[in-house]
Amino acid sequence: MLKSTYFSMARLIFAAGMWLLTAIAFAQNQVSGTVKSAEGSPIPGTNIVVKGTTIGTTSGADGTYSITLRQNNATLVFSSIGFQSKEVSVGNNSTINVMLVEDVSNLQEVVVTGLASSIKRSNLANAVGTLSAKELMGTTQIQTVDNAFYGKLPGVNMNTNGGAPGGGVSIQLRGISSLVGASQPLYIIDGVYANNGVNRSGRASVTGAGAETQDDASNRISDLNPNDIETVEVLKGPSAAAIYGTRANAGVIIITTKRGSAGKTKVSFAQDYGFATPQRLFGVDNWTEAKINTFFAAARRPIELERFRAANGQTWDYEKYFYGNTAPLSNTRLGISGGNDKTKFFISGALTDEKGIVRRTGFKRYSLRANIDHKLTNDITLSVGSNYINTNSDRGFTGNQNNSGASIGYNIAYVPNYYNLFPDESGRYPDNPYFSENPIAVTDRGINNTNVNRFIQSFNLTANLYKSEKSLLKLVGQGGLDYTQGTTFVYLPEDLQFQRAQGNPGDVIWGKTENVNTNFQTALVYNWNIGKVNLTSQAGAVRLNFREDRLLNRSRGLAGGQTNLRQGTVQEIFDQRFQTITDVGAFVQQEANWDDKIIATAGVRWDKSTLIGDADKFWAFPKASLAINIANFDFVRSSSLSSVFSQIKPRVAYGQTAGVPAFGTTFTPLNSANIGGLLGSVVTTAAGNAAIEPERAGELEFGLDLGLFNNRIQLEATYYDKQTRSNIQNLQLSPAVGISTIPTNLAQLQNRGVELSLGGTIAQKEKFRWSSRVLWWKNDILLTKLGIPAYNSGAFGVTLGTFLYQEGFSPTTIVGTRPARDANDTPAAEGVRTGAYILGNNQPDFQMSWSNEINFFKNFDFNMLWHWKKGGDNINLTEFLWDGGGTSPDWDEDDNGDGVPNGRQRGLAPHNGADRWVQDATYLRLREAALYYTVPTTSLNKWSNNKISRVRVGFSCQNPLTFSKYRGYDPETSTFGLQAVASGVDIAPYPTQRRFFGHLVVEF
Amino acid sequence: MKKIHLYTPIFAGLLLMMSSCNFFSLDTPNDPNNPSLGSVSQNASRTQVQNLVTGLESRHRDYLFTVTMLYGTMGRELWYLNASDPRWQTDWLGMNGRQATANMFGYLNTYQQPYFAIRQALTVIDAVNNTNTFTTEEKNAVSGFAKTLMAYQYLIVAMGQYENGIRIDVKDIQNPGPFLPLAESLTQIKRILDEGNTELGGAGTGNFPLRLTSGFTGNGFGTIASLRQLNRAIAARLAVYRQDWQGGLDAVAASFYSATGSLEAGPAHTFGAPPDTFNPLFFVKNANVSTMMVVHPSVLRDTIAGDARVRAKFFRRTAPVSVTSDGTPLAGLYQDNRFALNTSEVKFFRNEELVLIAAEANAQLNRTTEAVAAINRIRTAAGIGNYAGATTKEALIDEILFQRRYSLWAEPWGHRWVDLRRYNRLNAANVDVSIDRGTIFRQLARPQAEINWDEYVKTR
């Protein structure tokens, strides 16, 4: 360890010495020119490199460049994102003007794969998913970044907590890598390890829903303004993400924000107005006297009949009242970018103000960003990015609850529509005789607010330490901090029905959570050439710190209308938790590129973390990959194949990563328990394991990329086999020993899958351009080893459907009770050892999406994205609740005509199993669609006197159409937030929405 | 040379970072939030043992809610109506043919919570024996107290599992002992209780050496002698369960039994506002909610007119709490009237039970006079006059079971269910399931996690 430090020092000193020697000059030859597009407009920022060397420059704002050559017979390579690269032999010319052709493929884009290096997509050995700003947000305005990934990346499975404003999305890349915790991908924003945690709000305690996972709080990546993003790269598995080591098991999402470019200062203003409506309402059944007599107990019938008759045919559709509203949406953005050769800047400000469809809910985001790049010298570049964000979400009261009635959907399930819950003229809310709370009062007067102030600062320093004609040694220092301060506020006033029934009416929880992530990384990158082989060597070190500090206080028995904690009778420290985590790592990587024909990479990352039992032990994560561009070999180029195939690239990659145990896994604590004024120490029920190891995954990925007809058609096919071992599982001890669980590293998981992408330009005429892409993916999970007794876990137990953890099954298998079909029909006969029947599986059979970009009459753009998820079952407990209350829309119908209503006769007779609630959640959805019109430049110039450079108007929508037989609000719903397993549990969620927008963009 | 000045700070910074602050070295962290279990295993301080003993008091009360509700439901002393989750009705009452299976809804707490308390007691005993900060007498006091509560907790599990038997040897968390048959389980519980009695006997006199809550001290159980009496009271309960009638009488005699004193006398689980826990059995009277423990209609139906216990314990609501599950509507018009506040304590053993144990043991031993005297002590207190029925053993037992039903209604034990089973009367004549159309359960299933564990042990 010390040795490696001294080794790096030696390299640094050596490098510094070498730099001093570069004063020696060679014969020089100046070449200059202009780079233009086919339309004749200059292309700024084009990279111009002398082939086989590290000598290069970039074109200026007017497309001009100038480069000094030190050799004869040089070839210049011109490349710019969005254009096909071009090689030009210099010969004796001193002026070379170049025209670049627009590239319909994305093969020239640069993908960041190493920690300090990048690679052209055409040379990539992994199926790295990338999304440009256009793909991410170019069609419609989406509230949060993660929500904008839907259907755009193969190998991704997503679920939403529900439709509450402010996000809450779970992303699983290539299946499930961990059986515990959230297992969400690592987000890195401009090199900063971003906080994607969930702040506990305590809502689940106030409403009685249960544990923290039912708070329905959103994951904090939702703070980020999606419009600031230039590109998103998704490293889906260990083979691509190995260099990120212990935190990469669930994949890595690398976000790069927009930066300025040299040239005229551009000002861009955009305004969107829109509205949201629920995707679907569940529907409410009407009542008749006959139904009342069926549903209610004899003793209860008279009063119900009296209420029914008193209503005199009037009904109140509570579902429509709560969910059927139209929510106004507004987004305002201002961006200013520009700069000169030395300094470039991008400044943006954005205001998002989106209301929810439920009254008094909504999401507001204020974001300010300044990204500055400055060249200190020709060889030293400093880039900084500063982002301040304030988000304010009011998410209301939905989802699970117990006893309190403080969930709209749960509550109204029990209220027949002939009963009036609305306040009288004096504003008094009637008590709800059907449940313990009046949901109108909760919605009008309850508060569930989260306010986050966040500051993300990144820096990147690149210094060319040594430069020769054929080699370049760079130092890359990178780091930053992510500071998040969140305040949560959950409040139910003292005069609500349920509160009045409490010993201390009125309940408020104030929470403060502070997260500070800091990271620092330094690397030396040496680029050199041996003959036609370009080599990139890098070595570096990383140190990460994550600190969380949270304190939640609760006060009950509140003074009238008061929310200050001190205005309560019973004041309580509800939760306090400190958490400090440090990781360190070192890495080396070697890339070799033989003339863009064969590209090989190998590397190792070593990591330590204080989350691991032995905090001072290094874990090694090797990787290796190989890509062969067959089409670049002369035997293909010179053959007739070259007229068809522009790219033939078989590729293979292998890598390892890990997942760290959750904080506290190593501790066996004595918890505090206060009783009778004394402090007690009680033995934990969840023991720790001081020898816990990280969960490790190895993934082999191979694939074939084909480019046909000058890359007009591109096919990417990938197969992966991801094996995780040392998966953490809590060994459930005999419950008689008084400690419930001990974490073990015994489980092993297998995820195998296929990802296909077929894209192409269907038409490319001046007045009609149409490019289209089809993605298809599937993943199969298998628990290959459990190492502990098979068990059921997740959701609400076997009687309502839960999940099976048993070797040879997928942990997405839904099991539960159901009536036996005959004597031989037992769980054991299905191979299940936990006493429950197999009822379904949350894992989809496959998913598919189809995206289209159509440009017609030059100035019109039409985009649409379809998404089809085939298979995958949900546990629909919303229907369970509504059936229980007699309110499901078909409750009183009688499909089989036997006189027993549907609401009491679902599933197998005698209709008491969990099989009733497990339902296929297949869907076909139009994710996004948009039509834009760009005002022609000529008329614009005439009209605005050249002051306005671009005006674009359009309409767009998100999720406007869904075709599904699933009976809940949304087949994508998942109550248990970010949990890796136990997805697809639907329990009275905040309905998701379809969103419609009108857009205006003006650029100066 | 100018450029070199720019590199100098970069290099200096790097070198500083890499070499000075042990860039690559990490220390194993300590838990910033809690002390560790390991910290009390050797040389625990007095304060640490005090905290463990208070922790034991806390664990000792954790069974309260689920055992009261579930065992009370089994004997149809009460219904726990809960509209938020129909399984409190459908599964607990055995509606629509549902059985008490290994995966039955919400019953695991009645099994797990007692064992959490037993684990805590074992930890207390270990800690106090592996430290020098206590005298031998003090060690005996702490260990004897822990064993007394341990026995009480074992008995809760045994009452739920009944003929499944229970595990007694649970010291080694990775190697728990076998399930012992019911009779053997009860014998082992007696052994633990007797050990505790012996230790308390060697614990000197005066107050218990560590602080106990007002649940003990406020009810006269702050001394070694009184804790020993509590130990014997539990022994008396166990003795009648084992049909050791004379043993029962002996234990009653050594307990805090008082033929003339308050029937309420006895230790309690204490509750309070946070950071303490509210009394989970407390419900605001007449609260307009859909979650409520209500008195089972059959209990109200069978009362004797003028019974003071009925007036004291049951509160008539202005409107019933009603819940419909699986098409079966249940309504409760009476709620629990025993607790004035959400901080009221809950007695876990009362003199009233000791009087009834004395009555039962005497009746079983055909000491009719003593039996009737004890019965009359109860009847007088309830204001229903002296016993005038037959004095055959059977008639007396009938009477005693009837009195137990009202004297011990909804105490955190499920006396009605346990008593009916002891006398083989768990049938429709005694357990009215006509309204809820449920099932009479004789015992709970061995939890799935236990089945899993035994499977696991075979293969590990």
mmCIF file with all atom_site columns, C-alpha atoms in Angstrom, chain A residues 121-257:
data_model
loop_
_atom_site.group_PDB
_atom_site.id
_atom_site.type_symbol
_atom_site.label_atom_id
_atom_site.label_alt_id
_atom_site.label_comp_id
_atom_site.label_asym_id
_atom_site.label_entity_id
_atom_site.label_seq_id
_atom_site.pdbx_PDB_ins_code
_atom_site.Cartn_x
_atom_site.Cartn_y
_atom_site.Cartn_z
_atom_site.occupancy
_atom_site.B_iso_or_equiv
_atom_site.pdbx_formal_charge
_atom_site.auth_seq_id
_atom_site.auth_comp_id
_atom_site.auth_asym_id
_atom_site.auth_atom_id
_atom_site.pdbx_PDB_model_num
ATOM 1   C CA . ARG A 1 121 ? -18.762 4.364  -29.276 1.00 0.00 ? 121 ARG A CA 1
ATOM 2   C CA . SER A 1 122 ? -17.639 2.581  -32.441 1.00 0.00 ? 122 SER A CA 1
ATOM 3   C CA . ASN A 1 123 ? -14.765 1.107  -30.424 1.00 0.00 ? 123 ASN A CA 1
ATOM 4   C CA . LEU A 1 124 ? -16.761 0.207  -27.360 1.00 0.00 ? 124 LEU A CA 1
ATOM 5   C CA . ALA A 1 125 ? -16.814 -3.383 -26.134 1.00 0.00 ? 125 ALA A CA 1
ATOM 6   C CA . ASN A 1 126 ? -19.882 -2.964 -23.883 1.00 0.00 ? 126 ASN A CA 1
ATOM 7   C CA . ALA A 1 127 ? -23.478 -2.152 -24.517 1.00 0.00 ? 127 ALA A CA 1
ATOM 8   C CA . VAL A 1 128 ? -23.355 1.167  -22.700 1.00 0.00 ? 128 VAL A CA 1
ATOM 9   C CA . GLY A 1 129 ? -26.666 2.948  -22.844 1.00 0.00 ? 129 GLY A CA 1
ATOM 10  C CA . THR A 1 130 ? -26.466 6.625  -23.642 1.00 0.00 ? 130 THR A CA 1
ATOM 11  C CA . LEU A 1 131 ? -29.133 9.249  -23.720 1.00 0.00 ? 131 LEU A CA 1
ATOM 12  C CA . SER A 1 132 ? -28.579 12.661 -25.192 1.00 0.00 ? 132 SER A CA 1
ATOM 13  C CA . ALA A 1 133 ? -30.362 15.736 -23.952 1.00 0.00 ? 133 ALA A CA 1
ATOM 14  C CA . LYS A 1 134 ? -32.624 15.365 -26.956 1.00 0.00 ? 134 LYS A CA 1
ATOM 15  C CA . GLU A 1 135 ? -33.549 11.793 -26.149 1.00 0.00 ? 135 GLU A CA 1
ATOM 16  C CA . LEU A 1 136 ? -33.966 12.542 -22.472 1.00 0.00 ? 136 LEU A CA 1
ATOM 17  C CA . MET A 1 137 ? -35.988 15.734 -22.548 1.00 0.00 ? 137 MET A CA 1
ATOM 18  C CA . GLY A 1 138 ? -36.314 16.585 -26.215 1.00 0.00 ? 138 GLY A CA 1
ATOM 19  C CA . THR A 1 139 ? -39.820 15.269 -26.558 1.00 0.00 ? 139 THR A CA 1
ATOM 20  C CA . THR A 1 140 ? -41.606 16.388 -23.458 1.00 0.00 ? 140 THR A CA 1
ATOM 21  C CA . GLN A 1 141 ? -40.983 17.849 -20.036 1.00 0.00 ? 141 GLN A CA 1
ATOM 22  C CA . ILE A 1 142 ? -40.591 15.165 -17.414 1.00 0.00 ? 142 ILE A CA 1
ATOM 23  C CA . GLN A 1 143 ? -40.535 16.063 -13.750 1.00 0.00 ? 143 GLN A CA 1
ATOM 24  C CA . THR A 1 144 ? -37.525 14.049 -12.649 1.00 0.00 ? 144 THR A CA 1
ATOM 25  C CA . VAL A 1 145 ? -34.466 12.639 -14.401 1.00 0.00 ? 145 VAL A CA 1
ATOM 26  C CA . ASP A 1 146 ? -35.080 9.001  -13.601 1.00 0.00 ? 146 ASP A CA 1
ATOM 27  C CA . ASN A 1 147 ? -38.664 9.193  -14.806 1.00 0.00 ? 147 ASN A CA 1
ATOM 28  C CA . ALA A 1 148 ? -37.294 10.317 -18.174 1.00 0.00 ? 148 ALA A CA 1
ATOM 29  C CA . PHE A 1 149 ? -35.458 6.999  -18.646 1.00 0.00 ? 149 PHE A CA 1
ATOM 30  C CA . TYR A 1 150 ? -38.659 5.029  -19.139 1.00 0.00 ? 150 TYR A CA 1
ATOM 31  C CA . GLY A 1 151 ? -38.534 2.906  -22.244 1.00 0.00 ? 151 GLY A CA 1
ATOM 32  C CA . LYS A 1 152 ? -35.383 4.539  -23.574 1.00 0.00 ? 152 LYS A CA 1
ATOM 33  C CA . LEU A 1 153 ? -32.788 2.066  -22.405 1.00 0.00 ? 153 LEU A CA 1
ATOM 34  C CA . PRO A 1 154 ? -32.734 -1.670 -22.910 1.00 0.00 ? 154 PRO A CA 1
ATOM 35  C CA . GLY A 1 155 ? -32.029 -3.778 -19.834 1.00 0.00 ? 155 GLY A CA 1
ATOM 36  C CA . VAL A 1 156 ? -33.775 -1.422 -17.472 1.00 0.00 ? 156 VAL A CA 1
ATOM 37  C CA . ASN A 1 157 ? -36.769 -2.259 -15.341 1.00 0.00 ? 157 ASN A CA 1
ATOM 38  C CA . MET A 1 158 ? -38.498 0.626  -13.622 1.00 0.00 ? 158 MET A CA 1
ATOM 39  C CA . ASN A 1 159 ? -41.273 1.126  -11.110 1.00 0.00 ? 159 ASN A CA 1
ATOM 40  C CA . THR A 1 160 ? -42.802 4.223  -9.607  1.00 0.00 ? 160 THR A CA 1
ATOM 41  C CA . ASN A 1 161 ? -43.855 4.597  -5.995  1.00 0.00 ? 161 ASN A CA 1
ATOM 42  C CA . GLY A 1 162 ? -46.949 6.239  -7.381  1.00 0.00 ? 162 GLY A CA 1
ATOM 43  C CA . GLY A 1 163 ? -47.802 9.502  -9.015  1.00 0.00 ? 163 GLY A CA 1
ATOM 44  C CA . ALA A 1 164 ? -47.177 11.838 -6.105  1.00 0.00 ? 164 ALA A CA 1
ATOM 45  C CA . PRO A 1 165 ? -45.457 15.046 -7.194  1.00 0.00 ? 165 PRO A CA 1
ATOM 46  C CA . GLY A 1 166 ? -41.690 15.041 -6.751  1.00 0.00 ? 166 GLY A CA 1
ATOM 47  C CA . GLY A 1 167 ? -40.667 11.669 -8.072  1.00 0.00 ? 167 GLY A CA 1
ATOM 48  C CA . GLY A 1 168 ? -39.971 8.322  -6.512  1.00 0.00 ? 168 GLY A CA 1
ATOM 49  C CA . VAL A 1 169 ? -38.687 5.862  -9.074  1.00 0.00 ? 169 VAL A CA 1
ATOM 50  C CA . SER A 1 170 ? -36.947 2.537  -8.672  1.00 0.00 ? 170 SER A CA 1
ATOM 51  C CA . ILE A 1 171 ? -34.484 1.533  -11.374 1.00 0.00 ? 171 ILE A CA 1
ATOM 52  C CA . GLN A 1 172 ? -33.163 -1.979 -11.748 1.00 0.00 ? 172 GLN A CA 1
ATOM 53  C CA . LEU A 1 173 ? -30.431 -2.434 -14.324 1.00 0.00 ? 173 LEU A CA 1
ATOM 54  C CA . ARG A 1 174 ? -30.140 -5.960 -15.676 1.00 0.00 ? 174 ARG A CA 1
ATOM 55  C CA . GLY A 1 175 ? -32.289 -7.529 -13.020 1.00 0.00 ? 175 GLY A CA 1
ATOM 56  C CA . ILE A 1 176 ? -31.740 -7.706 -9.306  1.00 0.00 ? 176 ILE A CA 1
ATOM 57  C CA . SER A 1 177 ? -28.222 -7.674 -7.925  1.00 0.00 ? 177 SER A CA 1
ATOM 58  C CA . SER A 1 178 ? -29.004 -7.548 -4.261  1.00 0.00 ? 178 SER A CA 1
ATOM 59  C CA . LEU A 1 179 ? -31.699 -9.132 -2.155  1.00 0.00 ? 179 LEU A CA 1
ATOM 60  C CA . VAL A 1 180 ? -31.491 -6.516 0.570   1.00 0.00 ? 180 VAL A CA 1
ATOM 61  C CA . GLY A 1 181 ? -31.897 -2.776 0.616   1.00 0.00 ? 181 GLY A CA 1
ATOM 62  C CA . ALA A 1 182 ? -32.571 -0.518 -2.261  1.00 0.00 ? 182 ALA A CA 1
ATOM 63  C CA . SER A 1 183 ? -30.016 -1.713 -4.801  1.00 0.00 ? 183 SER A CA 1
ATOM 64  C CA . GLN A 1 184 ? -30.307 1.440  -6.852  1.00 0.00 ? 184 GLN A CA 1
ATOM 65  C CA . PRO A 1 185 ? -27.683 2.448  -9.399  1.00 0.00 ? 185 PRO A CA 1
ATOM 66  C CA . LEU A 1 186 ? -24.874 4.764  -8.427  1.00 0.00 ? 186 LEU A CA 1
ATOM 67  C CA . TYR A 1 187 ? -25.398 8.263  -9.806  1.00 0.00 ? 187 TYR A CA 1
ATOM 68  C CA . ILE A 1 188 ? -22.372 10.327 -10.718 1.00 0.00 ? 188 ILE A CA 1
ATOM 69  C CA . ILE A 1 189 ? -23.009 13.902 -11.797 1.00 0.00 ? 189 ILE A CA 1
ATOM 70  C CA . ASP A 1 190 ? -19.993 15.561 -13.426 1.00 0.00 ? 190 ASP A CA 1
ATOM 71  C CA . GLY A 1 191 ? -17.748 13.360 -11.302 1.00 0.00 ? 191 GLY A CA 1
ATOM 72  C CA . VAL A 1 192 ? -19.630 13.925 -8.047  1.00 0.00 ? 192 VAL A CA 1
ATOM 73  C CA . TYR A 1 193 ? -21.025 10.896 -6.244  1.00 0.00 ? 193 TYR A CA 1
ATOM 74  C CA . ALA A 1 194 ? -24.569 12.126 -5.929  1.00 0.00 ? 194 ALA A CA 1
ATOM 75  C CA . ASN A 1 195 ? -26.931 11.501 -3.078  1.00 0.00 ? 195 ASN A CA 1
ATOM 76  C CA . ASN A 1 196 ? -29.879 9.409  -4.204  1.00 0.00 ? 196 ASN A CA 1
ATOM 77  C CA . GLY A 1 197 ? -31.056 8.552  -0.724  1.00 0.00 ? 197 GLY A CA 1
ATOM 78  C CA . VAL A 1 198 ? -34.553 8.826  0.638   1.00 0.00 ? 198 VAL A CA 1
ATOM 79  C CA . ASN A 1 199 ? -35.190 11.146 3.548   1.00 0.00 ? 199 ASN A CA 1
ATOM 80  C CA . ARG A 1 200 ? -37.342 9.613  6.218   1.00 0.00 ? 200 ARG A CA 1
ATOM 81  C CA . SER A 1 201 ? -40.410 11.782 6.817   1.00 0.00 ? 201 SER A CA 1
ATOM 82  C CA . GLY A 1 202 ? -42.261 9.742  9.424   1.00 0.00 ? 202 GLY A CA 1
ATOM 83  C CA . ARG A 1 203 ? -45.465 9.843  7.387   1.00 0.00 ? 203 ARG A CA 1
ATOM 84  C CA . ALA A 1 204 ? -45.774 6.061  7.691   1.00 0.00 ? 204 ALA A CA 1
ATOM 85  C CA . SER A 1 205 ? -45.825 6.431  11.479  1.00 0.00 ? 205 SER A CA 1
ATOM 86  C CA . VAL A 1 206 ? -48.374 9.241  11.520  1.00 0.00 ? 206 VAL A CA 1
ATOM 87  C CA . THR A 1 207 ? -50.686 7.282  9.214   1.00 0.00 ? 207 THR A CA 1
ATOM 88  C CA . GLY A 1 208 ? -49.849 3.926  10.786  1.00 0.00 ? 208 GLY A CA 1
ATOM 89  C CA . ALA A 1 209 ? -48.696 2.511  7.449   1.00 0.00 ? 209 ALA A CA 1
ATOM 90  C CA . GLY A 1 210 ? -45.688 0.917  9.085   1.00 0.00 ? 210 GLY A CA 1
ATOM 91  C CA . ALA A 1 211 ? -41.974 1.139  8.494   1.00 0.00 ? 211 ALA A CA 1
ATOM 92  C CA . GLU A 1 212 ? -39.900 3.842  6.874   1.00 0.00 ? 212 GLU A CA 1
ATOM 93  C CA . THR A 1 213 ? -40.158 2.150  3.474   1.00 0.00 ? 213 THR A CA 1
ATOM 94  C CA . GLN A 1 214 ? -43.819 3.162  3.370   1.00 0.00 ? 214 GLN A CA 1
ATOM 95  C CA . ASP A 1 215 ? -43.178 6.877  3.851   1.00 0.00 ? 215 ASP A CA 1
ATOM 96  C CA . ASP A 1 216 ? -43.631 7.302  0.083   1.00 0.00 ? 216 ASP A CA 1
ATOM 97  C CA . ALA A 1 217 ? -40.738 9.746  0.105   1.00 0.00 ? 217 ALA A CA 1
ATOM 98  C CA . SER A 1 218 ? -38.946 10.276 -3.166  1.00 0.00 ? 218 SER A CA 1
ATOM 99  C CA . ASN A 1 219 ? -35.355 9.412  -3.968  1.00 0.00 ? 219 ASN A CA 1
ATOM 100 C CA . ARG A 1 220 ? -33.256 12.534 -4.094  1.00 0.00 ? 220 ARG A CA 1
ATOM 101 C CA . ILE A 1 221 ? -32.032 12.321 -7.682  1.00 0.00 ? 221 ILE A CA 1
ATOM 102 C CA . SER A 1 222 ? -35.372 14.017 -8.283  1.00 0.00 ? 222 SER A CA 1
ATOM 103 C CA . ASP A 1 223 ? -33.753 17.276 -7.179  1.00 0.00 ? 223 ASP A CA 1
ATOM 104 C CA . LEU A 1 224 ? -31.675 17.498 -10.329 1.00 0.00 ? 224 LEU A CA 1
ATOM 105 C CA . ASN A 1 225 ? -32.999 19.659 -13.140 1.00 0.00 ? 225 ASN A CA 1
ATOM 106 C CA . PRO A 1 226 ? -33.227 17.259 -16.090 1.00 0.00 ? 226 PRO A CA 1
ATOM 107 C CA . ASN A 1 227 ? -32.872 20.100 -18.561 1.00 0.00 ? 227 ASN A CA 1
ATOM 108 C CA . ASP A 1 228 ? -29.306 20.730 -17.426 1.00 0.00 ? 228 ASP A CA 1
ATOM 109 C CA . ILE A 1 229 ? -28.240 17.326 -18.662 1.00 0.00 ? 229 ILE A CA 1
ATOM 110 C CA . GLU A 1 230 ? -26.159 16.980 -21.786 1.00 0.00 ? 230 GLU A CA 1
ATOM 111 C CA . THR A 1 231 ? -25.760 13.210 -21.717 1.00 0.00 ? 231 THR A CA 1
ATOM 112 C CA . VAL A 1 232 ? -26.554 10.252 -19.552 1.00 0.00 ? 232 VAL A CA 1
ATOM 113 C CA . GLU A 1 233 ? -24.455 7.124  -19.773 1.00 0.00 ? 233 GLU A CA 1
ATOM 114 C CA . VAL A 1 234 ? -25.679 3.960  -18.197 1.00 0.00 ? 234 VAL A CA 1
ATOM 115 C CA . LEU A 1 235 ? -23.162 1.309  -17.256 1.00 0.00 ? 235 LEU A CA 1
ATOM 116 C CA . LYS A 1 236 ? -25.623 -1.488 -16.753 1.00 0.00 ? 236 LYS A CA 1
ATOM 117 C CA . GLY A 1 237 ? -23.529 -4.253 -15.331 1.00 0.00 ? 237 GLY A CA 1
ATOM 118 C CA . PRO A 1 238 ? -20.169 -5.191 -13.836 1.00 0.00 ? 238 PRO A CA 1
ATOM 119 C CA . SER A 1 239 ? -18.515 -5.734 -17.205 1.00 0.00 ? 239 SER A CA 1
ATOM 120 C CA . ALA A 1 240 ? -18.893 -2.039 -17.977 1.00 0.00 ? 240 ALA A CA 1
ATOM 121 C CA . ALA A 1 241 ? -18.827 -0.675 -14.463 1.00 0.00 ? 241 ALA A CA 1
ATOM 122 C CA . ALA A 1 242 ? -15.966 -2.663 -12.919 1.00 0.00 ? 242 ALA A CA 1
ATOM 123 C CA . ILE A 1 243 ? -13.776 0.397  -12.632 1.00 0.00 ? 243 ILE A CA 1
ATOM 124 C CA . TYR A 1 244 ? -16.294 1.781  -10.128 1.00 0.00 ? 244 TYR A CA 1
ATOM 125 C CA . GLY A 1 245 ? -15.665 -1.172 -7.804  1.00 0.00 ? 245 GLY A CA 1
ATOM 126 C CA . THR A 1 246 ? -17.624 -1.673 -4.619  1.00 0.00 ? 246 THR A CA 1
ATOM 127 C CA . ARG A 1 247 ? -20.495 0.625  -5.408  1.00 0.00 ? 247 ARG A CA 1
ATOM 128 C CA . ALA A 1 248 ? -21.280 -0.524 -8.912  1.00 0.00 ? 248 ALA A CA 1
ATOM 129 C CA . ASN A 1 249 ? -23.239 -3.745 -8.479  1.00 0.00 ? 249 ASN A CA 1
ATOM 130 C CA . ALA A 1 250 ? -26.526 -2.133 -9.365  1.00 0.00 ? 250 ALA A CA 1
ATOM 131 C CA . GLY A 1 251 ? -24.936 -0.265 -12.270 1.00 0.00 ? 251 GLY A CA 1
ATOM 132 C CA . VAL A 1 252 ? -23.676 3.267  -12.666 1.00 0.00 ? 252 VAL A CA 1
ATOM 133 C CA . ILE A 1 253 ? -25.475 6.214  -14.203 1.00 0.00 ? 253 ILE A CA 1
ATOM 134 C CA . ILE A 1 254 ? -23.071 8.908  -15.303 1.00 0.00 ? 254 ILE A CA 1
ATOM 135 C CA . ILE A 1 255 ? -24.657 12.283 -15.848 1.00 0.00 ? 255 ILE A CA 1
ATOM 136 C CA . THR A 1 256 ? -22.814 15.026 -17.664 1.00 0.00 ? 256 THR A CA 1
ATOM 137 C CA . THR A 1 257 ? -24.309 18.469 -17.599 1.00 0.00 ? 257 THR A CA 1
#
